[in-house]
mmCIF file of C-alpha atoms and ligand atoms in Angstrom:
data_model
loop_
_atom_site.group_PDB
_atom_site.id
_atom_site.type_symbol
_atom_site.label_atom_id
_atom_site.label_comp_id
_atom_site.label_asym_id
_atom_site.label_seq_id
_atom_site.Cartn_x
_atom_site.Cartn_y
_atom_site.Cartn_z
ATOM 1 C CA MET B 1 16.183 -0.423 -6.385
ATOM 2 C CA CYS B 2 15.224 0.088 -2.772
ATOM 3 C CA TYR B 3 13.277 3.102 -1.535
ATOM 4 C CA LEU B 4 12.986 2.071 2.072
ATOM 5 C CA PRO B 5 15.198 2.460 5.117
ATOM 6 C CA GLY B 6 17.612 -0.330 5.984
ATOM 7 C CA HIS B 7 15.701 -1.793 8.915
ATOM 8 C CA LEU B 8 12.874 -2.783 6.576
ATOM 9 C CA GLY B 9 15.207 -5.016 4.651
ATOM 10 C CA LEU B 10 15.994 -6.757 7.944
ATOM 11 C CA LEU B 11 12.329 -7.265 8.708
ATOM 12 C CA ALA B 12 11.663 -8.614 5.265
ATOM 13 C CA ALA B 13 14.687 -10.870 5.040
ATOM 14 C CA SER B 14 12.915 -13.739 6.790
ATOM 15 C CA SER B 15 10.134 -14.180 4.258
ATOM 16 C CA ALA B 16 11.054 -12.302 1.082
ATOM 17 C CA ASP B 17 13.792 -13.673 -1.113
ATOM 18 C CA VAL B 18 13.942 -10.693 -3.451
ATOM 19 C CA VAL B 19 14.178 -6.941 -3.000
ATOM 20 C CA PRO B 20 10.726 -6.459 -1.561
ATOM 21 C CA THR B 21 9.908 -3.040 -2.990
ATOM 22 C CA SER B 22 11.417 -2.961 -6.483
ATOM 23 C CA ILE B 23 9.105 -1.447 -9.073
ATOM 24 C CA PHE B 24 11.077 -3.439 -11.657
ATOM 25 C CA ASN B 25 9.970 -6.756 -10.188
ATOM 26 C CA PRO B 26 6.172 -6.599 -10.548
ATOM 27 C CA ALA B 27 3.997 -9.316 -9.016
ATOM 28 C CA ALA B 28 0.580 -8.140 -10.195
ATOM 29 C CA PRO B 29 -1.106 -7.401 -13.535
ATOM 30 C CA SER B 30 -1.373 -3.658 -12.901
ATOM 31 C CA SER B 31 2.253 -3.214 -11.774
ATOM 32 C CA SER B 32 3.389 -5.287 -14.796
ATOM 33 C CA ALA B 33 1.442 -3.002 -17.130
ATOM 34 C CA ILE B 34 3.069 0.050 -15.520
ATOM 35 C CA VAL B 35 6.592 -1.416 -15.820
ATOM 36 C CA SER B 36 6.032 -2.296 -19.506
ATOM 37 C CA LEU B 37 4.896 1.247 -20.220
ATOM 38 C CA ALA B 38 7.873 2.696 -18.342
ATOM 39 C CA ALA B 39 10.284 0.465 -20.297
ATOM 40 C CA LEU B 40 8.719 1.541 -23.611
ATOM 41 C CA VAL B 41 8.947 5.249 -22.727
ATOM 42 C CA VAL B 42 12.580 4.878 -21.588
ATOM 43 C CA ALA B 43 13.430 3.001 -24.816
ATOM 44 C CA ILE B 44 11.893 5.700 -27.021
ATOM 45 C CA ALA B 45 13.594 8.470 -25.012
ATOM 46 C CA ALA B 46 16.937 6.634 -25.271
ATOM 47 C CA LEU B 47 16.531 6.286 -29.049
ATOM 48 C CA ILE B 48 15.787 10.023 -29.415
ATOM 49 C CA PHE B 49 18.795 10.820 -27.212
ATOM 50 C CA CYS B 50 21.077 8.686 -29.375
ATOM 51 C CA VAL B 51 19.798 10.191 -32.635
ATOM 52 C CA VAL B 52 20.105 13.808 -31.418
ATOM 53 C CA GLU B 53 23.513 13.331 -29.788
ATOM 54 C CA GLY B 54 24.708 11.311 -32.784
ATOM 55 C CA ILE B 55 23.845 14.063 -35.269
ATOM 56 C CA LEU B 56 25.348 16.670 -32.936
ATOM 57 C CA ILE B 57 28.662 14.834 -32.526
ATOM 58 C CA TYR B 58 28.840 13.962 -36.242
ATOM 59 C CA SER B 59 28.256 17.614 -37.212
ATOM 60 C CA MET B 60 30.870 18.858 -34.766
ATOM 61 C CA TRP B 61 33.406 16.490 -36.236
ATOM 62 C CA ARG B 62 32.417 16.772 -39.902
ATOM 63 C CA PHE B 63 32.237 20.582 -39.986
ATOM 64 C CA ARG B 64 35.070 21.387 -37.614
ATOM 65 C CA GLN B 65 37.423 24.157 -38.686
ATOM 66 C CA THR B 66 40.424 22.551 -40.375
ATOM 67 C CA GLY B 67 42.433 25.345 -42.055
ATOM 68 C CA PRO B 68 43.082 28.985 -41.116
ATOM 69 C CA ALA B 69 39.977 31.027 -40.178
ATOM 70 C CA ALA B 70 38.124 31.965 -43.388
ATOM 71 C CA GLY B 71 35.417 34.287 -42.110
ATOM 72 C CA GLU B 72 31.836 33.195 -41.472
ATOM 73 C CA PRO B 73 30.613 29.843 -42.809
ATOM 74 C CA PRO B 74 27.793 29.928 -45.411
ATOM 75 C CA GLN B 75 24.441 30.933 -43.822
ATOM 76 C CA VAL B 76 21.328 28.815 -44.558
ATOM 77 C CA TYR B 77 17.836 30.277 -44.099
ATOM 78 C CA GLY B 78 15.237 27.597 -43.555
ATOM 79 C CA SER B 79 14.404 24.373 -45.343
ATOM 80 C CA GLN B 80 10.772 23.425 -45.611
ATOM 81 C CA PRO B 81 11.267 19.623 -45.840
ATOM 82 C CA ILE B 82 13.483 19.589 -42.732
ATOM 83 C CA GLU B 83 11.096 21.797 -40.737
ATOM 84 C CA VAL B 84 8.119 19.639 -41.645
ATOM 85 C CA ALA B 85 10.067 16.519 -40.657
ATOM 86 C CA TRP B 86 11.200 17.752 -37.262
ATOM 87 C CA THR B 87 7.721 18.998 -36.402
ATOM 88 C CA ALA B 88 5.787 15.966 -37.604
ATOM 89 C CA ALA B 89 8.074 13.288 -36.154
ATOM 90 C CA PRO B 90 7.920 14.495 -32.516
ATOM 91 C CA GLY B 91 4.166 15.063 -32.933
ATOM 92 C CA MET B 92 3.701 11.446 -33.978
ATOM 93 C CA ILE B 93 5.880 10.183 -31.128
ATOM 94 C CA VAL B 94 3.842 12.181 -28.585
ATOM 95 C CA LEU B 95 0.571 10.920 -30.082
ATOM 96 C CA PHE B 96 1.846 7.332 -29.874
ATOM 97 C CA LEU B 97 2.843 7.786 -26.207
ATOM 98 C CA VAL B 98 -0.545 9.329 -25.373
ATOM 99 C CA LEU B 99 -2.297 6.303 -26.897
ATOM 100 C CA VAL B 100 -0.223 3.644 -25.075
ATOM 101 C CA THR B 101 -0.449 5.572 -21.785
ATOM 102 C CA THR B 102 -4.225 5.768 -22.135
ATOM 103 C CA ARG B 103 -4.360 2.029 -22.795
ATOM 104 C CA THR B 104 -2.273 1.290 -19.675
ATOM 105 C CA LEU B 105 -4.409 3.624 -17.555
ATOM 106 C CA TRP B 106 -7.466 1.798 -18.833
ATOM 107 C CA GLU B 107 -5.943 -1.601 -18.007
ATOM 108 C CA VAL B 108 -5.016 -0.499 -14.496
ATOM 109 C CA ASN B 109 -8.362 1.176 -13.767
ATOM 110 C CA SER B 110 -10.900 -0.849 -15.763
ATOM 111 C CA ARG B 111 -11.863 -2.959 -12.771
ATOM 112 C CA ALA B 112 -12.361 0.109 -10.598
ATOM 113 C CA ALA B 113 -14.516 1.681 -13.312
ATOM 114 C CA SER B 114 -16.793 -1.342 -13.733
ATOM 115 C CA ASP B 115 -16.917 -1.665 -9.947
ATOM 116 C CA GLU B 116 -18.131 1.935 -9.642
ATOM 117 C CA ILE B 117 -20.996 1.188 -12.002
ATOM 118 C CA ARG B 118 -21.910 -1.909 -9.966
ATOM 119 C CA GLU B 119 -21.796 0.042 -6.673
ATOM 120 C CA ALA B 120 -23.954 2.801 -8.144
ATOM 121 C CA THR B 121 -26.518 0.184 -9.241
ATOM 122 C CA LEU B 122 -26.489 -1.389 -5.783
ATOM 123 C CA VAL B 123 -27.017 1.990 -4.105
ATOM 124 C CA ALA B 124 -29.873 2.746 -6.493
ATOM 125 C CA HIS B 125 -31.483 -0.608 -5.666
ATOM 126 C CA LYS B 126 -31.075 -0.075 -1.946
ATOM 127 C CA HIS B 127 -33.252 3.017 -2.245
ATOM 128 C CA ASP B 128 -35.919 0.909 -3.913
ATOM 129 C CA PRO B 129 -37.453 -1.331 -1.206
ATOM 130 C CA GLY B 130 -39.220 -3.509 -3.792
ATOM 131 C CA SER B 131 -35.946 -4.468 -5.472
ATOM 132 C CA PRO B 132 -34.788 -8.061 -5.019
ATOM 133 C CA ASP B 133 -31.231 -6.720 -4.655
ATOM 134 C CA ALA B 134 -32.142 -4.431 -1.760
ATOM 135 C CA ALA B 135 -30.493 -6.617 0.920
ATOM 136 C CA ASP B 136 -28.187 -8.663 -1.285
ATOM 137 C CA PRO B 137 -25.126 -10.248 0.323
ATOM 138 C CA PRO B 138 -21.864 -9.440 -1.443
ATOM 139 C CA PRO B 139 -21.369 -11.595 -4.578
ATOM 140 C CA ALA B 140 -19.400 -14.850 -4.158
ATOM 141 C CA ASP B 141 -16.886 -13.892 -6.836
ATOM 142 C CA GLY B 142 -13.704 -14.447 -4.840
ATOM 143 C CA THR B 143 -13.417 -10.751 -4.024
ATOM 144 C CA LEU B 144 -12.055 -9.575 -0.688
ATOM 145 C CA ARG B 145 -13.363 -6.175 0.351
ATOM 146 C CA VAL B 146 -11.414 -4.145 2.870
ATOM 147 C CA ASN B 147 -11.909 -0.574 4.007
ATOM 148 C CA VAL B 148 -8.566 1.071 4.686
ATOM 149 C CA VAL B 149 -8.223 4.088 6.952
ATOM 150 C CA GLY B 150 -4.950 6.009 6.804
ATOM 151 C CA ARG B 151 -4.045 7.517 10.157
ATOM 152 C CA GLN B 152 -1.050 9.432 11.506
ATOM 153 C CA TRP B 153 1.027 7.167 11.241
ATOM 154 C CA TRP B 154 -0.438 3.730 10.762
ATOM 155 C CA TRP B 155 -3.019 1.864 8.710
ATOM 156 C CA GLU B 156 -6.366 0.523 9.898
ATOM 157 C CA TYR B 157 -7.903 -2.381 7.969
ATOM 158 C CA ARG B 158 -11.632 -3.080 8.276
ATOM 159 C CA TYR B 159 -12.398 -6.424 6.681
ATOM 160 C CA GLU B 160 -15.885 -6.191 5.180
ATOM 161 C CA SER B 161 -16.512 -9.334 3.154
ATOM 162 C CA TYR B 162 -14.815 -12.177 1.314
ATOM 163 C CA ASP B 163 -16.229 -14.334 -1.455
ATOM 164 C CA GLY B 164 -19.825 -13.649 -0.412
ATOM 165 C CA ARG B 165 -19.217 -13.884 3.355
ATOM 166 C CA GLN B 166 -19.645 -10.904 5.663
ATOM 167 C CA LEU B 167 -16.580 -10.472 7.896
ATOM 168 C CA GLY B 168 -16.644 -7.407 10.107
ATOM 169 C CA PHE B 169 -13.373 -7.390 12.013
ATOM 170 C CA ILE B 170 -10.704 -4.734 12.312
ATOM 171 C CA THR B 171 -6.950 -5.085 12.323
ATOM 172 C CA ALA B 172 -3.949 -2.853 11.750
ATOM 173 C CA ASN B 173 -0.824 -2.442 9.643
ATOM 174 C CA GLU B 174 -0.526 -5.962 8.229
ATOM 175 C CA LEU B 175 -2.881 -6.648 5.346
ATOM 176 C CA HIS B 176 -3.493 -10.280 4.422
ATOM 177 C CA ILE B 177 -5.047 -11.015 1.033
ATOM 178 C CA PRO B 178 -5.657 -14.285 -0.824
ATOM 179 C CA ALA B 179 -3.500 -15.209 -3.809
ATOM 180 C CA SER B 180 -5.290 -15.340 -7.146
ATOM 181 C CA GLU B 181 -5.547 -18.705 -8.902
ATOM 182 C CA ALA B 182 -5.868 -19.462 -12.610
ATOM 183 C CA ASP B 183 -9.232 -21.206 -12.176
ATOM 184 C CA LYS B 184 -10.476 -18.794 -9.525
ATOM 185 C CA PRO B 185 -9.303 -15.195 -9.634
ATOM 186 C CA ARG B 186 -9.233 -13.591 -6.198
ATOM 187 C CA ALA B 187 -8.983 -9.844 -6.234
ATOM 188 C CA THR B 188 -8.941 -7.458 -3.297
ATOM 189 C CA ARG B 189 -10.845 -4.220 -3.376
ATOM 190 C CA LEU B 190 -9.448 -1.582 -1.040
ATOM 191 C CA LEU B 191 -11.674 1.397 -0.252
ATOM 192 C CA LEU B 192 -9.200 4.018 0.940
ATOM 193 C CA ASP B 193 -10.128 6.848 3.278
ATOM 194 C CA SER B 194 -8.214 8.944 5.781
ATOM 195 C CA ALA B 195 -9.049 9.933 9.344
ATOM 196 C CA ASP B 196 -6.792 12.978 9.346
ATOM 197 C CA VAL B 197 -4.556 14.241 6.528
ATOM 198 C CA CYS B 198 -3.730 13.071 3.001
ATOM 199 C CA HIS B 199 -1.720 9.850 2.753
ATOM 200 C CA SER B 200 -0.922 7.674 -0.245
ATOM 201 C CA TYR B 201 -1.107 3.883 -0.488
ATOM 202 C CA TRP B 202 1.803 2.382 -2.405
ATOM 203 C CA VAL B 203 2.997 -1.201 -2.556
ATOM 204 C CA PRO B 204 5.320 -0.958 -5.592
ATOM 205 C CA ARG B 205 5.317 -4.639 -6.597
ATOM 206 C CA LEU B 206 1.511 -4.829 -6.477
ATOM 207 C CA GLY B 207 0.514 -1.644 -8.277
ATOM 208 C CA GLY B 208 0.658 2.116 -8.572
ATOM 209 C CA LYS B 209 0.068 4.720 -5.889
ATOM 210 C CA MET B 210 -3.406 5.745 -4.783
ATOM 211 C CA ASP B 211 -4.123 8.893 -2.789
ATOM 212 C CA VAL B 212 -5.786 8.451 0.597
ATOM 213 C CA ILE B 213 -7.812 11.615 1.095
ATOM 214 C CA PRO B 214 -10.034 12.474 4.073
ATOM 215 C CA GLY B 215 -13.696 12.455 3.033
ATOM 216 C CA HIS B 216 -12.994 11.330 -0.526
ATOM 217 C CA PRO B 217 -12.803 7.519 -0.696
ATOM 218 C CA ASN B 218 -10.673 6.097 -3.511
ATOM 219 C CA VAL B 219 -10.697 2.526 -4.746
ATOM 220 C CA LEU B 220 -7.564 0.467 -5.359
ATOM 221 C CA TRP B 221 -7.629 -3.140 -6.584
ATOM 222 C CA LEU B 222 -4.852 -5.557 -5.635
ATOM 223 C CA GLU B 223 -4.426 -8.916 -7.283
ATOM 224 C CA SER B 224 -1.434 -11.238 -7.287
ATOM 225 C CA ALA B 225 -0.906 -14.895 -8.044
ATOM 226 C CA GLU B 226 2.453 -14.941 -6.233
ATOM 227 C CA PRO B 227 2.182 -15.609 -2.492
ATOM 228 C CA GLY B 228 4.678 -13.681 -0.413
ATOM 229 C CA LEU B 229 5.309 -10.575 1.617
ATOM 230 C CA TYR B 230 5.116 -7.242 -0.187
ATOM 231 C CA LEU B 231 6.320 -4.062 1.458
ATOM 232 C CA GLY B 232 5.281 -0.535 0.759
ATOM 233 C CA GLN B 233 5.277 2.958 2.093
ATOM 234 C CA CYS B 234 2.977 5.919 2.577
ATOM 235 C CA ALA B 235 3.850 8.009 -0.471
ATOM 236 C CA GLU B 236 2.448 11.418 0.494
ATOM 237 C CA TYR B 237 4.135 13.552 3.140
ATOM 238 C CA CYS B 238 1.778 13.407 6.137
ATOM 239 C CA GLY B 239 3.759 14.655 9.126
ATOM 240 C CA THR B 240 6.588 13.713 11.480
ATOM 241 C CA GLN B 241 6.445 9.937 11.039
ATOM 242 C CA HIS B 242 5.506 9.832 7.352
ATOM 243 C CA ALA B 243 8.688 7.877 6.591
ATOM 244 C CA ASN B 244 7.690 5.203 9.115
ATOM 245 C CA MET B 245 4.117 4.746 7.920
ATOM 246 C CA LEU B 246 5.068 1.432 6.395
ATOM 247 C CA LEU B 247 2.879 -1.028 4.519
ATOM 248 C CA ARG B 248 3.001 -4.810 4.747
ATOM 249 C CA VAL B 249 0.842 -6.882 2.434
ATOM 250 C CA SER B 250 0.936 -10.637 2.802
ATOM 251 C CA VAL B 251 -0.411 -12.496 -0.221
ATOM 252 C CA ASP B 252 -1.416 -15.893 1.215
ATOM 253 C CA PRO B 253 -2.330 -19.122 -0.593
ATOM 254 C CA PRO B 254 -6.164 -19.328 -0.336
ATOM 255 C CA ALA B 255 -6.183 -22.142 2.268
ATOM 256 C CA GLU B 256 -3.694 -20.286 4.447
ATOM 257 C CA PHE B 257 -5.701 -17.098 4.038
ATOM 258 C CA GLU B 258 -8.832 -18.950 5.232
ATOM 259 C CA ARG B 259 -6.950 -20.067 8.352
ATOM 260 C CA TRP B 260 -5.812 -16.522 8.994
ATOM 261 C CA LEU B 261 -9.404 -15.299 8.549
ATOM 262 C CA GLU B 262 -10.706 -17.855 11.058
ATOM 263 C CA GLY B 263 -8.089 -16.699 13.557
ATOM 264 C CA GLN B 264 -9.026 -13.044 13.119
ATOM 265 C CA LEU B 265 -12.771 -13.753 13.274
ATOM 266 C CA ALA B 266 -12.378 -15.594 16.593
ATOM 267 C CA PRO B 267 -12.874 -13.554 19.766
ATOM 268 C CA ALA B 268 -9.803 -12.469 21.719
ATOM 269 C CA VAL B 269 -8.029 -15.278 23.590
ATOM 270 C CA ASP B 270 -9.023 -15.239 27.266
ATOM 271 C CA ASP B 271 -6.103 -17.086 28.875
ATOM 272 C CA PRO B 272 -6.772 -17.603 32.628
ATOM 273 C CA GLY B 273 -2.988 -17.461 33.148
ATOM 274 C CA ALA B 274 -3.017 -13.833 31.989
ATOM 275 C CA ALA B 275 -6.016 -12.737 34.063
ATOM 276 C CA ALA B 276 -3.921 -10.375 36.192
ATOM 277 C CA GLY B 277 -2.462 -8.806 33.055
ATOM 278 C CA ARG B 278 -5.896 -8.474 31.518
ATOM 279 C CA GLN B 279 -7.076 -6.690 34.651
ATOM 280 C CA ALA B 280 -4.029 -4.399 34.570
ATOM 281 C CA PHE B 281 -4.691 -3.541 30.912
ATOM 282 C CA LEU B 282 -8.389 -2.870 31.463
ATOM 283 C CA SER B 283 -7.720 -0.645 34.486
ATOM 284 C CA GLN B 284 -5.367 1.646 32.549
ATOM 285 C CA SER B 285 -6.245 4.339 30.055
ATOM 286 C CA CYS B 286 -5.249 1.942 27.228
ATOM 287 C CA VAL B 287 -8.976 1.184 26.869
ATOM 288 C CA ASN B 288 -9.791 4.745 25.831
ATOM 289 C CA CYS B 289 -7.996 4.354 22.519
ATOM 290 C CA HIS B 290 -7.520 0.618 21.878
ATOM 291 C CA ARG B 291 -10.079 -2.087 21.209
ATOM 292 C CA ILE B 292 -9.921 -5.738 22.239
ATOM 293 C CA ARG B 293 -13.081 -7.417 21.019
ATOM 294 C CA GLY B 294 -15.130 -8.959 23.820
ATOM 295 C CA THR B 295 -13.617 -6.792 26.557
ATOM 296 C CA ALA B 296 -14.381 -3.361 27.979
ATOM 297 C CA ALA B 297 -11.637 -1.933 25.746
ATOM 298 C CA VAL B 298 -13.637 -0.357 22.940
ATOM 299 C CA GLY B 299 -11.494 2.593 21.850
ATOM 300 C CA SER B 300 -11.415 3.211 18.114
ATOM 301 C CA TYR B 301 -8.670 5.815 17.911
ATOM 302 C CA ALA B 302 -5.668 3.500 18.022
ATOM 303 C CA PRO B 303 -4.905 0.057 16.546
ATOM 304 C CA ASP B 304 -7.269 -2.824 17.385
ATOM 305 C CA LEU B 305 -5.328 -5.229 19.621
ATOM 306 C CA THR B 306 -7.707 -8.229 19.507
ATOM 307 C CA HIS B 307 -5.090 -10.390 17.763
ATOM 308 C CA LEU B 308 -1.989 -8.267 18.350
ATOM 309 C CA ALA B 309 0.271 -11.278 18.963
ATOM 310 C CA SER B 310 -0.548 -12.637 15.493
ATOM 311 C CA ARG B 311 1.170 -9.631 13.919
ATOM 312 C CA GLN B 312 4.855 -9.738 13.025
ATOM 313 C CA THR B 313 5.629 -6.079 13.635
ATOM 314 C CA LEU B 314 4.769 -3.139 15.857
ATOM 315 C CA ALA B 315 4.508 0.590 15.132
ATOM 316 C CA SER B 316 3.323 0.154 11.533
ATOM 317 C CA GLY B 317 6.111 -2.153 10.456
ATOM 318 C CA MET B 318 8.969 -0.396 12.277
ATOM 319 C CA VAL B 319 10.076 -3.092 14.737
ATOM 320 C CA VAL B 320 9.624 -6.836 15.140
ATOM 321 C CA ASN B 321 6.766 -7.694 17.517
ATOM 322 C CA ASN B 322 8.197 -9.479 20.570
ATOM 323 C CA ARG B 323 8.067 -9.130 24.353
ATOM 324 C CA GLN B 324 11.041 -6.795 24.462
ATOM 325 C CA THR B 325 9.811 -4.327 21.826
ATOM 326 C CA LEU B 326 6.280 -4.487 23.232
ATOM 327 C CA ASP B 327 7.655 -3.575 26.668
ATOM 328 C CA GLN B 328 9.702 -0.722 25.165
ATOM 329 C CA TRP B 329 6.674 0.513 23.283
ATOM 330 C CA ILE B 330 4.429 0.526 26.353
ATOM 331 C CA ASP B 331 7.170 2.164 28.439
ATOM 332 C CA ASP B 332 7.712 5.002 25.992
ATOM 333 C CA PRO B 333 6.456 4.841 22.392
ATOM 334 C CA GLN B 334 8.307 8.090 21.688
ATOM 335 C CA GLN B 335 11.640 6.262 21.946
ATOM 336 C CA ILE B 336 10.666 4.030 19.020
ATOM 337 C CA LYS B 337 8.473 6.403 17.011
ATOM 338 C CA PRO B 338 9.103 10.030 18.026
ATOM 339 C CA GLY B 339 6.021 12.184 17.533
ATOM 340 C CA CYS B 340 3.553 9.292 17.466
ATOM 341 C CA LEU B 341 0.232 10.015 19.113
ATOM 342 C CA MET B 342 0.623 7.539 22.016
ATOM 343 C CA PRO B 343 2.240 9.149 25.053
ATOM 344 C CA ALA B 344 4.325 7.391 27.714
ATOM 345 C CA PHE B 345 1.938 6.588 30.555
ATOM 346 C CA LYS B 346 4.635 6.070 33.211
ATOM 347 C CA LEU B 347 3.407 2.614 34.168
ATOM 348 C CA SER B 348 5.256 0.720 36.888
ATOM 349 C CA PRO B 349 7.576 -2.073 35.697
ATOM 350 C CA ARG B 350 5.167 -4.558 37.300
ATOM 351 C CA ASP B 351 2.127 -3.241 35.412
ATOM 352 C CA ARG B 352 4.144 -3.190 32.229
ATOM 353 C CA ARG B 353 5.191 -6.810 32.674
ATOM 354 C CA LEU B 354 1.583 -7.865 33.389
ATOM 355 C CA ILE B 355 0.283 -6.020 30.326
ATOM 356 C CA VAL B 356 3.000 -7.505 28.102
ATOM 357 C CA ASP B 357 2.056 -10.963 29.493
ATOM 358 C CA TYR B 358 -1.571 -10.362 28.564
ATOM 359 C CA LEU B 359 -0.945 -8.826 25.122
ATOM 360 C CA SER B 360 1.411 -11.710 24.233
ATOM 361 C CA THR B 361 -1.494 -14.167 24.656
ATOM 362 C CA LEU B 362 -3.637 -12.376 22.040
ATOM 363 C CA ARG B 363 -2.769 -14.667 19.156
HETATM 364 CU CU1 CUA X 401 0.925 8.873 5.667
HETATM 365 CU CU2 CUA X 401 2.782 9.842 4.610
#
């Protein structure tokens, strides 16, 4: 089952061998728990359907009128055993479903719940200067912590810490997380907030939806032992380009993830061959909204471009990132993503070429 527009399938075809968004192909403990529950509920509903329809069809056949009309059939007024049965049986089925649903909810959220208690303890300790935990580094438990900011219509990722190491870099639209291993579980804790309106974070193969609400951070844990590319979609209507607020989560083997981290932690490439392009970029109003670490571009309103060329897509997963699409985007973003908040700046073809040259060096 595919919920996403056709072009996504194209983008995914290179690295994903299966339908990348199917809820019936879970790749994480929480999405597996949700699929099992859904299958159980569908099975019970199907059984009830068969029983009810079966009795209905049998009765229609068994008590059909065979001879000439003989007035009204005998009237029956109530039967206590039958009424007790058809009240108690549905009641027990509902109770059973409530119990298994509660268990699944608990499984999906237990980590978030225990995490909340830990955070609350940490905050309490921080207010107590004598506490040994007051300035504790994050625990080296394999956890990746990322703050996610939903924006119209893209995702900002602020990498906070990983396995006890502080990170502190910002990227956009393509989330990389480490794959979990049997001997060392590696989970990712996303703290979701919004800069504007309500969004919803949903990567079907990795878990359920989580609302992204301005001023009300929610926590979502991701964990998968299967490296690969997982696609998702903003699942709460948030304006013109809601349908193109796409999610890309790359679950990397731990060593590969470390390499990616090193690349992102490094300062922006300063290629002398692209000096003219760098100058062109820095002299335009690009710098008011975009950030390139280590340069005068310190805007925080639009995606961080420090390692733009290391990303596979542009415009929150809409188009492949290459020189041609980058040039189109800079020329007029509205042609690719109508309604997006970046206007066409009417740059000369020469400036555009120089800026594309420069941005293409930012690996
Ligand atoms: Cu963001 Cu819909």
